[in-house]
mmCIF file of C-alpha atoms and ligand atoms in Angstrom:
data_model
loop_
_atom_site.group_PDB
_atom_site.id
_atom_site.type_symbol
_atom_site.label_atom_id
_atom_site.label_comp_id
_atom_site.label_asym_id
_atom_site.label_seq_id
_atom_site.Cartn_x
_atom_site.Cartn_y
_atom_site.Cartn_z
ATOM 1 C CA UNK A 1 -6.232 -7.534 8.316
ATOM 2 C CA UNK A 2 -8.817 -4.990 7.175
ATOM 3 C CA UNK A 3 -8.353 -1.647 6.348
ATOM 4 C CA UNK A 4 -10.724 -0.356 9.199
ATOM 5 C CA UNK A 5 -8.563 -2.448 11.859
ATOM 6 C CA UNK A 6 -5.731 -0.216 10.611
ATOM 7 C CA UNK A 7 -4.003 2.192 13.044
ATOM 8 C CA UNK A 8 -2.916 4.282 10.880
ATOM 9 C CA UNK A 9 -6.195 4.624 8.928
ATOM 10 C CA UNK A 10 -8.081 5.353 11.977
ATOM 11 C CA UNK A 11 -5.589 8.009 13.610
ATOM 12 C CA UNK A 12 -4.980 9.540 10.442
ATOM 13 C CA UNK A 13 -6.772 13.215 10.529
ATOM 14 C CA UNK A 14 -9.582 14.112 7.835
ATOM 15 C CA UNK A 15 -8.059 13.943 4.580
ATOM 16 C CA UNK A 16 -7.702 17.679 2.641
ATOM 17 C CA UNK A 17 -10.116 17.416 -0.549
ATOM 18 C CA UNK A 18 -10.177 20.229 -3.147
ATOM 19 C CA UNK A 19 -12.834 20.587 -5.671
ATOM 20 C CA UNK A 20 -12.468 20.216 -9.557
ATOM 21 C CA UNK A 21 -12.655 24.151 -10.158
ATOM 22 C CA UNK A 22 -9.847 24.699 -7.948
ATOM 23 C CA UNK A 23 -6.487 25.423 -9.743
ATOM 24 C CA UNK A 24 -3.519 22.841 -10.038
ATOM 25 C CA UNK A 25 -1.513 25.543 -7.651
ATOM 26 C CA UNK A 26 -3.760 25.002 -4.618
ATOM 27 C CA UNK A 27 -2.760 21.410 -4.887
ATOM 28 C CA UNK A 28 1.255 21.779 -4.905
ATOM 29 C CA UNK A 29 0.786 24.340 -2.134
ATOM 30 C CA UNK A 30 -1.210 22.071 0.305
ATOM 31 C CA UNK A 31 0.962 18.361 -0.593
ATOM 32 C CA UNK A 32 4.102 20.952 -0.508
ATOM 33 C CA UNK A 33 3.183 22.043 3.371
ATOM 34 C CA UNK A 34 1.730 19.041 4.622
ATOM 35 C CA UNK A 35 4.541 16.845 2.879
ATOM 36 C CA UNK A 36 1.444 14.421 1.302
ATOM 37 C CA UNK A 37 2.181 12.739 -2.046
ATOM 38 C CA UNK A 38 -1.533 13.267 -3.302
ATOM 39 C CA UNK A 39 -4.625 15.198 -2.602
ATOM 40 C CA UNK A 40 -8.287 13.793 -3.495
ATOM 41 C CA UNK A 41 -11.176 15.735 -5.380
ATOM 42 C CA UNK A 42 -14.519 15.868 -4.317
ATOM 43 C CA UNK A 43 -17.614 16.975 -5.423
ATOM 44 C CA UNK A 44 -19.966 18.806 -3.831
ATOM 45 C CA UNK A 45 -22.024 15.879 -1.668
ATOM 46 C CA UNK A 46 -18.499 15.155 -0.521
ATOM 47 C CA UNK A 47 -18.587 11.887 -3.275
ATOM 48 C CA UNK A 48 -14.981 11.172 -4.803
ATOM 49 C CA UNK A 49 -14.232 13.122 -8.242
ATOM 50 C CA UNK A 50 -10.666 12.279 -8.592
ATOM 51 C CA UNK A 51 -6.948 11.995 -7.670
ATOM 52 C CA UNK A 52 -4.005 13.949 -8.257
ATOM 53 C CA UNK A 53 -0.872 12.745 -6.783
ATOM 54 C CA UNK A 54 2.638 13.621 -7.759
ATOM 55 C CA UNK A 55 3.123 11.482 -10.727
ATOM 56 C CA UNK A 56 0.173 13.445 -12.156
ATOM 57 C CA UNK A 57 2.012 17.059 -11.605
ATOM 58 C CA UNK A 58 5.270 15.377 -12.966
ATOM 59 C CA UNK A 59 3.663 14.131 -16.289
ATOM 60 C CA UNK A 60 0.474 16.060 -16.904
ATOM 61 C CA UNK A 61 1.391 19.213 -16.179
ATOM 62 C CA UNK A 62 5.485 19.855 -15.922
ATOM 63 C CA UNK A 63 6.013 17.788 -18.790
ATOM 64 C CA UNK A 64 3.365 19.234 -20.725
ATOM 65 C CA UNK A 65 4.260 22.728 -19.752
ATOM 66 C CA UNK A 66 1.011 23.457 -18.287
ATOM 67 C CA UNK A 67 0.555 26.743 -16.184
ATOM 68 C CA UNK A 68 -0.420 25.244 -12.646
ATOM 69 C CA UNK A 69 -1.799 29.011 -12.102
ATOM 70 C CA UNK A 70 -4.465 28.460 -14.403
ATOM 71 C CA UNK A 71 -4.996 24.853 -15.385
ATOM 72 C CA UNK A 72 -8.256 23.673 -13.401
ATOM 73 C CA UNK A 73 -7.615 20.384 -10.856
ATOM 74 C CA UNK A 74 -10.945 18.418 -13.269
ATOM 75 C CA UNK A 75 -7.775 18.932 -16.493
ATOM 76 C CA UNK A 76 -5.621 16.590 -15.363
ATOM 77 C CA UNK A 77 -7.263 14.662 -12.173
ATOM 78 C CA UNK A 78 -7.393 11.292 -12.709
ATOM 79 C CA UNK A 79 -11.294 10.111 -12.741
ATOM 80 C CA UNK A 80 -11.117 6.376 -13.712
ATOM 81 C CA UNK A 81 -10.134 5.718 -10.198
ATOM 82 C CA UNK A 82 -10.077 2.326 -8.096
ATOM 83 C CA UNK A 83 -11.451 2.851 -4.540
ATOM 84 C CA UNK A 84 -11.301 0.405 -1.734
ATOM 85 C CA UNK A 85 -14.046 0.193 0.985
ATOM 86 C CA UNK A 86 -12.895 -0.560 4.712
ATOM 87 C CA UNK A 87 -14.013 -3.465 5.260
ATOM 88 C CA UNK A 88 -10.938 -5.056 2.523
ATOM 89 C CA UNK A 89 -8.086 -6.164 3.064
ATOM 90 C CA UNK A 90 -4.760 -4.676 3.356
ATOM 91 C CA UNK A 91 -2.827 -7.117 1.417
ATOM 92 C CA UNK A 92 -5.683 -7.368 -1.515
ATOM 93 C CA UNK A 93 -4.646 -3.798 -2.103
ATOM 94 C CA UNK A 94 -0.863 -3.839 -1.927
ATOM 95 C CA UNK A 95 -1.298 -6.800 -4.429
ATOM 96 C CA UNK A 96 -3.205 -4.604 -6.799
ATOM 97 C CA UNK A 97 -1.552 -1.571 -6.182
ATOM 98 C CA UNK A 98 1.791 -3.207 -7.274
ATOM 99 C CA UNK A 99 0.289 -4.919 -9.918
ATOM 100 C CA UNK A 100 -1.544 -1.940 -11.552
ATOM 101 C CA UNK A 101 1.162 0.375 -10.323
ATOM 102 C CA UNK A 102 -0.391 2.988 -8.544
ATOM 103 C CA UNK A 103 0.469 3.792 -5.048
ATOM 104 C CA UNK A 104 -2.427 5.586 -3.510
ATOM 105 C CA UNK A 105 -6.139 4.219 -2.834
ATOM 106 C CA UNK A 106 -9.139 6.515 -1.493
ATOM 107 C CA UNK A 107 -11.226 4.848 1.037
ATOM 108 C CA UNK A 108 -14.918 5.374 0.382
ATOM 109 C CA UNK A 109 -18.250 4.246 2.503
ATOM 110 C CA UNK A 110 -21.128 2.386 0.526
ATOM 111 C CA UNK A 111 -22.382 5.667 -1.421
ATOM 112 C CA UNK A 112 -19.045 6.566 -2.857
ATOM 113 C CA UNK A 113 -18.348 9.058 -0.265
ATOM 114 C CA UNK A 114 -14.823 9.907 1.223
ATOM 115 C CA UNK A 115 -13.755 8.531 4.582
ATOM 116 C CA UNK A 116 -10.349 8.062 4.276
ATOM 117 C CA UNK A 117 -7.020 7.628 1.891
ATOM 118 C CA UNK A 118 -4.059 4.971 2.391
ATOM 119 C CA UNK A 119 -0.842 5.084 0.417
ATOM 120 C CA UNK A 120 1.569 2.051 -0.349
ATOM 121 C CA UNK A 121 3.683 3.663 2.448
ATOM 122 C CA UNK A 122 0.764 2.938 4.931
ATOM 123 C CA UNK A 123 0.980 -0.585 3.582
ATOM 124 C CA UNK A 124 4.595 -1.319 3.513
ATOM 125 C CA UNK A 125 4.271 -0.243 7.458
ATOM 126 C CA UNK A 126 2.095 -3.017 7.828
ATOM 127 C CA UNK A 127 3.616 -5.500 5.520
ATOM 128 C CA UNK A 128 7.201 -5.293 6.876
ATOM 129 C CA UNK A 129 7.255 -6.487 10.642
ATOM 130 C CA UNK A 130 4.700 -9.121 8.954
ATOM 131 C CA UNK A 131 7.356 -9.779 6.625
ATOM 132 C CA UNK A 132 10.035 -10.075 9.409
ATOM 133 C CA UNK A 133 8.227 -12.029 11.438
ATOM 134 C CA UNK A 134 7.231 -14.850 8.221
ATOM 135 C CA UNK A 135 10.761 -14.791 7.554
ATOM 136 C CA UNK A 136 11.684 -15.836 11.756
ATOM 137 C CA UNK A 137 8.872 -18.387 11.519
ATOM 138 C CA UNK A 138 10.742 -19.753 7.929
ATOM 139 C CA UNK A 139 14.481 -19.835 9.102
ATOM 140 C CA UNK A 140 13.099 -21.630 12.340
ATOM 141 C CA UNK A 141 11.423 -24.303 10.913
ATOM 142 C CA UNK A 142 14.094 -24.991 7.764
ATOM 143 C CA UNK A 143 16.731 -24.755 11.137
ATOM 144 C CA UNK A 144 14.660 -27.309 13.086
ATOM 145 C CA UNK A 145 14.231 -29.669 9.797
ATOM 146 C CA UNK A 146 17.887 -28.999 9.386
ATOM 147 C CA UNK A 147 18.507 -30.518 12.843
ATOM 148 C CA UNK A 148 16.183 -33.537 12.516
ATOM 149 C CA UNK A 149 17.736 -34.568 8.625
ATOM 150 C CA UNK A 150 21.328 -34.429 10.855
ATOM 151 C CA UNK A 151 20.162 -36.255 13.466
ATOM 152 C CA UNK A 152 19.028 -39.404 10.838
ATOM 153 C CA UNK A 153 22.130 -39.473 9.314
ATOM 154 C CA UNK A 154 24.110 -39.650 12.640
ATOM 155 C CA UNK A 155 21.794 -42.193 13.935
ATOM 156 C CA UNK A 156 22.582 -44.377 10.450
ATOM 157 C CA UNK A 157 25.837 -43.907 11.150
ATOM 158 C CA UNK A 158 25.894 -45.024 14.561
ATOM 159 C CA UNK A 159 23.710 -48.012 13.460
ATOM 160 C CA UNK A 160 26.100 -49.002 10.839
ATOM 161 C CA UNK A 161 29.010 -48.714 12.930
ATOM 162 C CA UNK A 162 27.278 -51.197 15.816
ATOM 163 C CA UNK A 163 26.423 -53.679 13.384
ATOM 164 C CA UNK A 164 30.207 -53.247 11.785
ATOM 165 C CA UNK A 165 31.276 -53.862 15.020
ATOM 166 C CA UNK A 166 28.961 -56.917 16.179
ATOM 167 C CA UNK A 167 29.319 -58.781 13.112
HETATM 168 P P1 AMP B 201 0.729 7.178 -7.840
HETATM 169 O O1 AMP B 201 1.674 6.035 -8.028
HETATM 170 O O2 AMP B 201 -0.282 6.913 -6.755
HETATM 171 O O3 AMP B 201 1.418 8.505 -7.715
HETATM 172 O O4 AMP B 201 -0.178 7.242 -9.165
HETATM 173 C C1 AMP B 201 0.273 6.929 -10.458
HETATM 174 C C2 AMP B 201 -0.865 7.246 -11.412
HETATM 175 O O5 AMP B 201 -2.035 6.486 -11.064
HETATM 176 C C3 AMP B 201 -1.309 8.707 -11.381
HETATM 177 O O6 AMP B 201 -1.733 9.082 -12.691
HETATM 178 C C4 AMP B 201 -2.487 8.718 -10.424
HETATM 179 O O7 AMP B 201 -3.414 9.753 -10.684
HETATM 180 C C5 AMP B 201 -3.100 7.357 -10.703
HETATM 181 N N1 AMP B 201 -3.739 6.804 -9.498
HETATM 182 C C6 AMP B 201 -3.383 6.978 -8.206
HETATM 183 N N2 AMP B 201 -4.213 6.336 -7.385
HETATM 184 C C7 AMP B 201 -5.123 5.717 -8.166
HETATM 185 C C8 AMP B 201 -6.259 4.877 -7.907
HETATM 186 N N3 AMP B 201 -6.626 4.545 -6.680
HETATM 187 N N4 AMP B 201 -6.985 4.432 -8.974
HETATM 188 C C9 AMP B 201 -6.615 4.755 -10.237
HETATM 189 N N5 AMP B 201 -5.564 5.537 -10.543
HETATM 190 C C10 AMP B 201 -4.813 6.016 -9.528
#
């Protein structure tokens, strides 16, 4: 499935962007009230900048002791950032996103520019009735080749028992 066929991608409402300048504060205050684990930087033509998401207030700027008053978003953003287009697919990105251990990808159109964001959580919504459903589909078919394997050896037994018997 791509990205663009998502639900949840396409009712999700306009991501919130800040800009590099603004402080590290007006990110904790926004993903504080709107519960979101991280908040996208853009620059001015709306283009993607950067991403700061929890892990980056945890170790960039807790851990460092780093005033969040007055230590600028562009500080401690991270900027070497890999972006997924719509048209991909879901399960390309949960692969890489696991692999490279990051849990949140920005969406961007053909110019770089923002259109959406989805998280692993997004994913694992997808992923899990998917799941659920592979895993019906498995114990079915190892139940039904279960059946036929007992069904050969009762018919060799039967066998073996007529020809006992006739001879
Ligand atoms: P996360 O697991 O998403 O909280 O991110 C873990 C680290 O990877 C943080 O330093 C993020 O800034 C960074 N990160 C998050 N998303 C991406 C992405 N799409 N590309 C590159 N780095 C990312």
């Amino acid at each position: 499935m791509k990205i663009k066929d998502r639900l949840e991608f396409n009712n999700k409402l306009k991501p919130v962007c800040l800009k590099p300048e603004n402080f590290v504060r007006d990110a904790i205050n926004i993903m504080s009230e709107k519960n979101i684990g991280s908040i996208m930087i853009a620059n001015e033509d709306n283009t993607i900048a950067g991403i700061i998401t929890e892990r980056d207030l945890l170790k960039k700027v807790l851990f460092k002791k780093m005033n969040p008053d007055k230590t600028r978003l562009s500080e401690v953003m991270t900027t070497d950032l890999k972006v997924a287009k719509e048209n991909d697919d879901l399960l390309d990105w949960l692969r890489i996103m696991s692999n490279e251990r990051f849990r949140h990808v920005p969406v961007v159109d053909k110019d770089q520019k923002i259109i959406g964001i989805m998280s692993q959580g997004d994913f694992v919504s997808y992923t899990w009735p998917e799941l659920l459903s592979r895993m019906k589909e498995n114990v079915k078919a190892t139940f039904d080749s279960g059946y036929q394997i007992v069904f050969i050896v009762f018919a060799m037994l039967a066998y073996a028992l007529i020809v006992s018997w006739i001879l």
